[in-house]
Short mmCIF file of C-alpha atoms in Angstrom, two decimals:
data_model
loop_
_atom_site.label_atom_id
_atom_site.label_comp_id
_atom_site.label_asym_id
_atom_site.label_seq_id
_atom_site.Cartn_x
_atom_site.Cartn_y
_atom_site.Cartn_z
CA MET C 1 -21.23 -18.86 -33.01
CA ALA C 2 -20.85 -17.73 -36.67
CA ARG C 3 -21.85 -14.22 -35.98
CA GLY C 4 -18.97 -11.73 -36.49
CA PRO C 5 -17.54 -10.59 -33.20
CA GLY C 6 -19.80 -7.80 -32.00
CA THR C 7 -18.35 -4.50 -30.78
CA ARG C 8 -19.30 -5.51 -27.15
CA SER C 9 -17.03 -8.50 -27.05
CA GLN C 10 -14.27 -6.49 -28.76
CA ILE C 11 -14.42 -3.92 -25.99
CA VAL C 12 -14.37 -6.63 -23.35
CA ALA C 13 -11.38 -8.27 -25.00
CA TRP C 14 -9.45 -4.94 -24.97
CA LEU C 15 -10.47 -4.26 -21.41
CA LYS C 16 -9.15 -7.65 -20.34
CA VAL C 17 -5.76 -6.46 -21.56
CA LEU C 18 -5.83 -2.79 -20.56
CA LEU C 19 -7.23 -3.09 -17.08
CA PRO C 20 -4.43 -5.35 -15.68
CA LEU C 21 -1.82 -3.05 -17.28
CA LEU C 22 -3.40 -0.10 -15.53
CA ALA C 23 -3.36 -2.00 -12.24
CA ILE C 24 0.36 -2.78 -12.62
CA ALA C 25 1.12 0.84 -13.37
CA LEU C 26 -0.76 2.03 -10.29
CA LEU C 27 1.02 -0.47 -8.05
CA SER C 28 4.49 0.51 -9.32
CA THR C 29 3.95 4.22 -8.65
CA LEU C 30 3.23 3.27 -5.09
CA PHE C 31 6.85 2.04 -4.62
CA LEU C 32 8.81 4.19 -7.09
CA VAL C 33 7.76 7.66 -6.05
CA ALA C 34 7.22 6.95 -2.40
CA ARG C 35 9.07 9.47 -0.05
CA GLU C 36 12.53 8.58 1.15
CA LEU C 37 11.77 7.17 4.58
CA ASP C 38 14.80 6.61 6.81
CA PRO C 39 13.62 5.59 10.27
CA THR C 40 17.06 5.92 11.82
CA VAL C 41 17.51 9.66 11.08
CA ASN C 42 15.85 11.14 14.12
CA LEU C 43 16.92 8.69 16.76
CA PRO C 44 18.60 10.62 19.76
CA VAL C 45 22.14 9.24 19.34
CA SER C 46 25.28 11.34 20.43
CA ARG C 47 28.48 10.48 18.68
CA VAL C 48 31.81 9.82 20.52
CA GLU C 49 33.33 13.28 19.67
CA ASP C 50 30.53 15.07 21.47
CA LEU C 51 31.41 13.22 24.66
CA ALA C 52 35.15 14.06 24.39
CA ASP C 53 35.00 17.70 25.49
CA ARG C 54 32.50 17.15 28.26
CA SER C 55 34.12 17.53 31.70
CA SER C 56 33.91 13.77 31.87
CA GLN C 57 37.70 13.87 31.69
CA THR C 58 38.20 15.78 34.96
CA VAL C 59 40.90 14.28 37.06
CA THR C 60 40.68 14.86 40.79
CA GLY C 61 43.73 15.02 43.01
CA ALA C 62 46.09 15.39 40.06
CA ALA C 63 49.78 15.58 40.90
CA PHE C 64 52.82 16.52 38.82
CA SER C 65 56.45 16.43 39.87
CA GLY C 66 59.69 17.04 38.07
CA THR C 67 63.34 17.31 39.02
CA THR C 68 65.82 19.66 37.39
CA GLU C 69 69.36 18.86 36.34
CA SER C 70 70.66 20.66 39.42
CA GLY C 71 68.61 18.40 41.64
CA ALA C 72 65.86 20.84 42.55
CA GLN C 73 62.46 19.19 42.91
CA LEU C 74 59.19 20.77 41.73
CA ASP C 75 55.92 19.22 42.90
CA LEU C 76 52.54 20.52 41.71
CA SER C 77 49.25 19.10 42.90
CA ALA C 78 45.69 20.22 42.17
CA ASP C 79 42.25 19.36 43.48
CA THR C 80 40.85 19.03 39.95
CA ALA C 81 42.53 19.13 36.54
CA ARG C 82 40.99 18.74 33.12
CA PRO C 83 42.19 19.29 29.53
CA ASP C 84 41.38 22.65 27.99
CA PRO C 85 38.55 22.06 25.47
CA GLU C 86 40.14 24.41 22.91
CA ASP C 87 43.74 23.30 23.26
CA GLY C 88 44.41 19.70 24.15
CA ASP C 89 47.96 20.42 25.33
CA ARG C 90 46.80 22.73 28.09
CA LEU C 91 45.66 21.35 31.41
CA LEU C 92 43.40 23.60 33.51
CA ALA C 93 43.73 22.97 37.21
CA ARG C 94 41.86 24.24 40.28
CA ALA C 95 43.18 24.77 43.80
CA VAL C 96 46.81 24.24 42.94
CA TYR C 97 49.61 23.66 45.47
CA GLY C 98 53.28 23.59 44.54
CA ALA C 99 56.61 23.08 46.29
CA LEU C 100 60.00 23.96 44.87
CA THR C 101 62.72 22.28 46.96
CA GLN C 102 66.41 22.81 46.36
CA GLU C 103 69.07 20.26 47.12
CA ASP C 104 70.28 22.25 50.10
CA GLY C 105 66.80 22.14 51.63
CA SER C 106 65.73 25.71 50.95
CA ARG C 107 62.27 25.61 49.50
CA VAL C 108 59.31 27.72 48.38
CA ASP C 109 55.69 26.61 48.71
CA LEU C 110 53.17 28.02 46.23
CA ALA C 111 49.38 28.05 46.40
CA ALA C 112 46.89 29.43 43.86
CA PRO C 113 43.21 29.00 43.11
CA SER C 114 43.76 28.21 39.43
CA ALA C 115 46.56 27.20 37.07
CA GLU C 116 47.33 26.24 33.49
CA ILE C 117 49.95 23.57 32.89
CA VAL C 118 51.42 23.20 29.39
CA SER C 119 53.88 20.35 29.60
CA LYS C 120 54.78 20.79 25.90
CA THR C 121 56.28 24.25 26.53
CA ASP C 122 57.44 23.09 29.96
CA ARG C 123 55.66 25.97 31.71
CA ALA C 124 52.87 26.37 34.23
CA ARG C 125 50.99 29.57 35.00
CA LEU C 126 49.40 30.08 38.40
CA THR C 127 46.67 32.70 38.43
CA GLY C 128 44.00 34.21 40.61
CA GLY C 129 46.22 35.39 43.46
CA VAL C 130 49.29 33.33 44.33
CA THR C 131 50.75 32.98 47.82
CA LEU C 132 54.38 31.92 48.23
CA ARG C 133 56.01 30.86 51.49
CA SER C 134 59.76 30.48 51.62
CA SER C 135 61.85 28.46 54.03
CA ALA C 136 63.61 31.63 55.20
CA GLY C 137 60.37 32.97 56.58
CA TRP C 138 59.18 35.10 53.67
CA VAL C 139 55.48 35.19 52.77
CA MET C 140 54.79 36.72 49.35
CA THR C 141 51.62 37.41 47.42
CA THR C 142 51.21 38.33 43.77
CA ASP C 143 48.39 38.13 41.20
CA ALA C 144 49.84 35.57 38.87
CA LEU C 145 53.15 33.95 38.12
CA SER C 146 54.65 31.56 35.62
CA THR C 147 57.12 28.82 36.43
CA SER C 148 59.20 26.41 34.42
CA LEU C 149 58.38 22.76 35.09
CA SER C 150 61.92 21.49 34.80
CA GLY C 151 64.05 24.29 36.26
CA THR C 152 64.10 26.75 39.08
CA ALA C 153 62.60 29.73 37.24
CA VAL C 154 59.60 31.42 38.77
CA GLU C 155 58.57 34.86 37.54
CA SER C 156 55.69 36.98 38.76
CA ASP C 157 53.62 38.82 36.20
CA GLY C 158 53.35 42.03 38.14
CA SER C 159 53.97 43.55 41.52
CA VAL C 160 54.55 41.47 44.62
CA GLU C 161 54.06 42.11 48.33
CA ALA C 162 56.28 40.30 50.79
CA THR C 163 56.69 40.18 54.53
CA GLY C 164 59.66 38.53 56.12
CA PRO C 165 62.68 38.98 58.39
CA GLY C 166 63.61 42.09 56.40
CA GLY C 167 60.32 43.78 57.13
CA ARG C 168 57.57 44.46 54.61
CA ILE C 169 58.50 44.76 50.96
CA THR C 170 56.69 45.78 47.80
CA ALA C 171 58.43 45.31 44.47
CA GLY C 172 57.58 45.59 40.80
CA LYS C 173 58.47 41.98 40.05
CA LEU C 174 59.60 38.78 41.75
CA VAL C 175 61.95 36.28 40.14
CA ILE C 176 63.01 33.07 41.90
CA THR C 177 66.12 31.42 40.52
CA GLU C 178 69.03 29.30 41.67
CA SER C 179 71.78 31.34 43.26
CA THR C 180 74.90 31.54 41.10
CA ASP C 181 77.25 30.41 43.87
CA GLN C 182 77.49 26.63 43.94
CA SER C 183 75.33 26.34 47.04
CA GLY C 184 72.47 25.94 44.55
CA SER C 185 70.11 27.45 47.03
CA LEU C 186 67.06 29.48 46.08
CA GLU C 187 67.46 33.17 45.36
CA LEU C 188 64.51 35.55 45.59
CA LEU C 189 65.03 38.55 43.29
CA PHE C 190 62.74 41.50 43.88
CA GLN C 191 63.07 43.79 40.85
CA ASN C 192 61.66 46.85 39.11
CA GLY C 193 61.91 49.05 42.16
CA VAL C 194 61.85 47.77 45.74
CA GLN C 195 60.33 49.51 48.75
CA MET C 196 61.02 48.08 52.19
CA ILE C 197 59.74 49.19 55.58
CA TYR C 198 61.36 47.75 58.66
CA ARG C 199 60.10 48.51 62.13
CA PRO C 200 62.92 47.91 64.60
CA PRO C 201 61.62 45.87 67.53
CA GLY C 202 61.15 48.14 70.52
CA PRO C 203 63.93 48.01 73.18
CA GLU C 204 63.04 44.83 75.04
CA GLN Z 1 87.26 65.17 67.37
CA GLU Z 2 83.64 65.71 68.37
CA VAL Z 3 81.31 67.53 66.04
CA THR Z 4 77.56 67.94 66.05
CA PHE Z 5 75.89 66.29 63.14
CA GLY Z 6 72.34 66.50 61.99
CA THR Z 7 70.17 69.27 63.32
CA MET Z 8 67.32 66.91 64.33
CA ARG Z 9 67.99 63.81 66.37
CA ALA Z 10 66.89 60.78 64.36
CA ASP Z 11 64.75 58.52 66.50
CA SER Z 12 66.48 55.15 66.33
CA ASP Z 13 63.16 53.40 66.91
CA ALA Z 14 61.52 55.07 63.92
CA PRO Z 15 60.77 52.68 61.03
CA VAL Z 16 63.61 52.23 58.61
CA GLU Z 17 62.68 52.54 54.96
CA VAL Z 18 64.86 51.20 52.18
CA SER Z 19 64.21 51.74 48.50
CA ALA Z 20 66.34 50.27 45.71
CA ASP Z 21 66.20 48.96 42.18
CA GLN Z 22 66.64 45.36 43.17
CA LEU Z 23 66.82 43.14 46.23
CA SER Z 24 68.15 39.60 46.15
CA VAL Z 25 67.53 37.32 49.11
CA ASN Z 26 69.42 34.06 49.41
CA GLN Z 27 67.13 31.50 50.98
CA SER Z 28 69.63 29.22 52.62
CA ASP Z 29 71.60 31.76 54.67
CA GLY Z 30 68.97 34.49 54.38
CA THR Z 31 71.37 37.29 53.42
CA ALA Z 32 69.67 40.11 51.56
CA LEU Z 33 71.49 42.48 49.22
CA TYR Z 34 69.94 45.67 47.93
CA SER Z 35 71.51 46.95 44.73
CA GLY Z 36 70.97 49.87 42.39
CA ASN Z 37 70.80 53.39 43.96
CA VAL Z 38 69.76 52.22 47.38
CA VAL Z 39 68.42 54.83 49.78
CA ILE Z 40 68.02 54.02 53.48
CA GLY Z 41 65.84 56.46 55.32
CA GLN Z 42 65.00 56.84 58.98
CA GLY Z 43 63.40 59.99 60.23
CA GLU Z 44 65.50 62.87 58.88
CA MET Z 45 68.47 60.69 57.96
CA ARG Z 46 69.09 59.50 54.40
CA LEU Z 47 71.89 57.11 53.54
CA SER Z 48 72.36 56.35 49.86
CA ALA Z 49 74.73 53.85 48.30
CA PRO Z 50 74.91 51.55 45.26
CA ARG Z 51 74.89 48.41 47.38
CA VAL Z 52 73.55 47.63 50.84
CA LEU Z 53 73.87 44.25 52.52
CA VAL Z 54 71.41 43.38 55.27
CA VAL Z 55 72.96 41.53 58.21
CA TYR Z 56 70.45 39.83 60.48
CA ALA Z 57 70.64 39.45 64.23
CA GLU Z 58 70.99 35.89 65.51
CA THR Z 59 67.29 35.70 66.26
CA ARG Z 60 66.87 36.14 62.48
CA ASN Z 61 63.75 38.22 62.76
CA ALA Z 62 65.55 41.46 63.46
CA ILE Z 63 68.06 43.35 61.36
CA ALA Z 64 71.36 43.89 63.11
CA ARG Z 65 73.26 46.02 60.60
CA LEU Z 66 73.03 47.49 57.14
CA GLU Z 67 76.38 47.54 55.35
CA ALA Z 68 76.45 50.14 52.59
CA THR Z 69 79.39 49.94 50.23
CA GLY Z 70 80.59 51.40 46.95
CA GLY Z 71 80.57 55.10 47.83
CA VAL Z 72 78.13 56.25 50.48
CA THR Z 73 76.43 59.58 51.11
CA LEU Z 74 74.83 60.31 54.45
CA VAL Z 75 72.55 63.33 54.65
CA SER Z 76 70.86 64.51 57.81
CA GLY Z 77 69.15 67.85 57.85
CA THR Z 78 71.54 70.33 56.21
CA GLU Z 79 74.73 68.34 56.77
CA ALA Z 80 76.12 65.71 54.40
CA ALA Z 81 78.93 63.22 54.78
CA GLU Z 82 80.52 61.04 52.14
CA ALA Z 83 82.70 57.96 52.51
CA GLU Z 84 83.53 54.72 50.78
CA ARG Z 85 81.60 52.59 53.20
CA ALA Z 86 79.08 52.91 56.03
CA ASP Z 87 77.78 50.46 58.60
CA TYR Z 88 74.41 51.43 60.01
CA ASP Z 89 73.76 49.68 63.29
CA ILE Z 90 70.03 50.00 63.75
CA ASP Z 91 69.83 48.81 67.34
CA ALA Z 92 72.57 51.11 68.52
CA GLY Z 93 71.41 53.91 66.23
CA THR Z 94 74.92 54.63 64.97
CA VAL Z 95 76.39 54.99 61.46
CA THR Z 96 80.09 54.16 61.19
CA MET Z 97 81.56 55.63 58.02
CA SER Z 98 85.02 54.65 56.88
CA GLY Z 99 87.33 55.30 53.92
CA ASN Z 100 88.26 58.99 53.31
CA VAL Z 101 85.27 60.48 55.03
CA LEU Z 102 84.31 63.99 53.95
CA LEU Z 103 81.92 65.92 56.21
CA THR Z 104 80.54 69.24 54.95
CA GLN Z 105 78.86 71.58 57.39
CA GLY Z 106 77.73 74.76 55.81
CA ASP Z 107 80.94 76.32 54.41
CA ASN Z 108 83.62 74.31 56.10
CA ALA Z 109 84.47 70.69 55.45
CA LEU Z 110 86.25 68.08 57.52
CA THR Z 111 87.97 64.97 56.22
CA SER Z 112 89.11 61.95 58.17
CA GLU Z 113 89.59 58.21 57.92
CA ARG Z 114 86.65 57.23 60.05
CA MET Z 115 83.55 58.85 61.50
CA VAL Z 116 80.98 57.44 63.90
CA VAL Z 117 77.66 59.26 63.86
CA ASP Z 118 75.38 58.78 66.85
CA LEU Z 119 71.93 59.44 65.40
CA ASP Z 120 70.26 59.64 68.78
CA SER Z 121 72.47 62.35 70.22
CA GLY Z 122 73.15 63.96 66.85
CA THR Z 123 76.92 63.96 67.41
CA ALA Z 124 79.69 62.57 65.21
CA GLN Z 125 83.09 61.33 66.34
CA MET Z 126 85.77 61.70 63.69
CA ASP Z 127 89.16 60.06 64.01
CA GLY Z 128 92.12 59.17 61.84
CA ARG Z 129 93.96 62.17 60.25
CA VAL Z 130 91.15 64.62 60.82
CA ARG Z 131 91.69 67.78 58.78
CA THR Z 132 89.49 70.79 58.58
CA VAL Z 133 89.18 72.69 55.31
CA LEU Z 134 87.95 76.21 55.89
CA GLN Z 135 86.56 78.08 52.91
CA PRO Z 136 88.31 81.45 52.92
CA GLY Z 137 85.89 84.38 52.73
CA GLY Z 138 82.12 84.26 52.74
CA SER Z 139 80.23 82.85 49.83
CA GLU Z 140 79.86 85.51 47.09
#
């Protein structure tokens, strides 16, 4: 084979080198520039925080009771109670019933369709039309009232209507506290102007 | 001494209205105390006092008496009577005023220690050092 290498075999020799290089280059682009593929991105997964504020935390038949230093007992119970989504310290309750019993037995029963209980500030607010029934035969209604959880301190927001032994009463405000004399019994204070109408029973 | 009091006879079965600044009701014994310019009204009669205590009848659902204290004024029609204290017995329809009672009727005035006003019959019975003060001359 003395003949000088012809141009054909030169080309073939170069091709034997260039073609595999080209192949390698093509293969590498396949992996290097491929799109970022993350199969887990669009799986329907909800994280734990999303579940927190669902009403999955509703408590049914919740009950709260506290006694004050002077021995008065406050019991609050609700059909349902759940934490307020915006403010974790507030408990929103539905169909709330309460009883405030003094040591000497005088007591006031409260009932309201809704309530907010903030144990941190030791207060509960009953709203949506509150009815109060006292042991001395008074029945009182008001729109909303707030009460302390650890003391005898009930205060109506606005006007109150009451019927009882004294007749029918409307007043600008109702405050229920412990009477100052040591009997420690409940004292109903009708304030901001009181109007009372009493119809004497006809001569029997 | 018998005097007429109150031109119209107050009907003792008419509803009694009480208005005041504040009312405090004690739950164990049920006493109720009105305080702050209390005005008791029934028919034509107005009784005003700084403090009025409600005393219940035994049956507890009826009011037996209203005790007004601290300077009382009783007005009925054109006549007015003042005293330190007044007990308004609703069932009997009488107001018993005591403590230097002063009754003014038109121009003349009577003072006494006690006066019992019968709202139904419109008469008042004054006793205890009754003195009449006549205003000399007509009113100018």
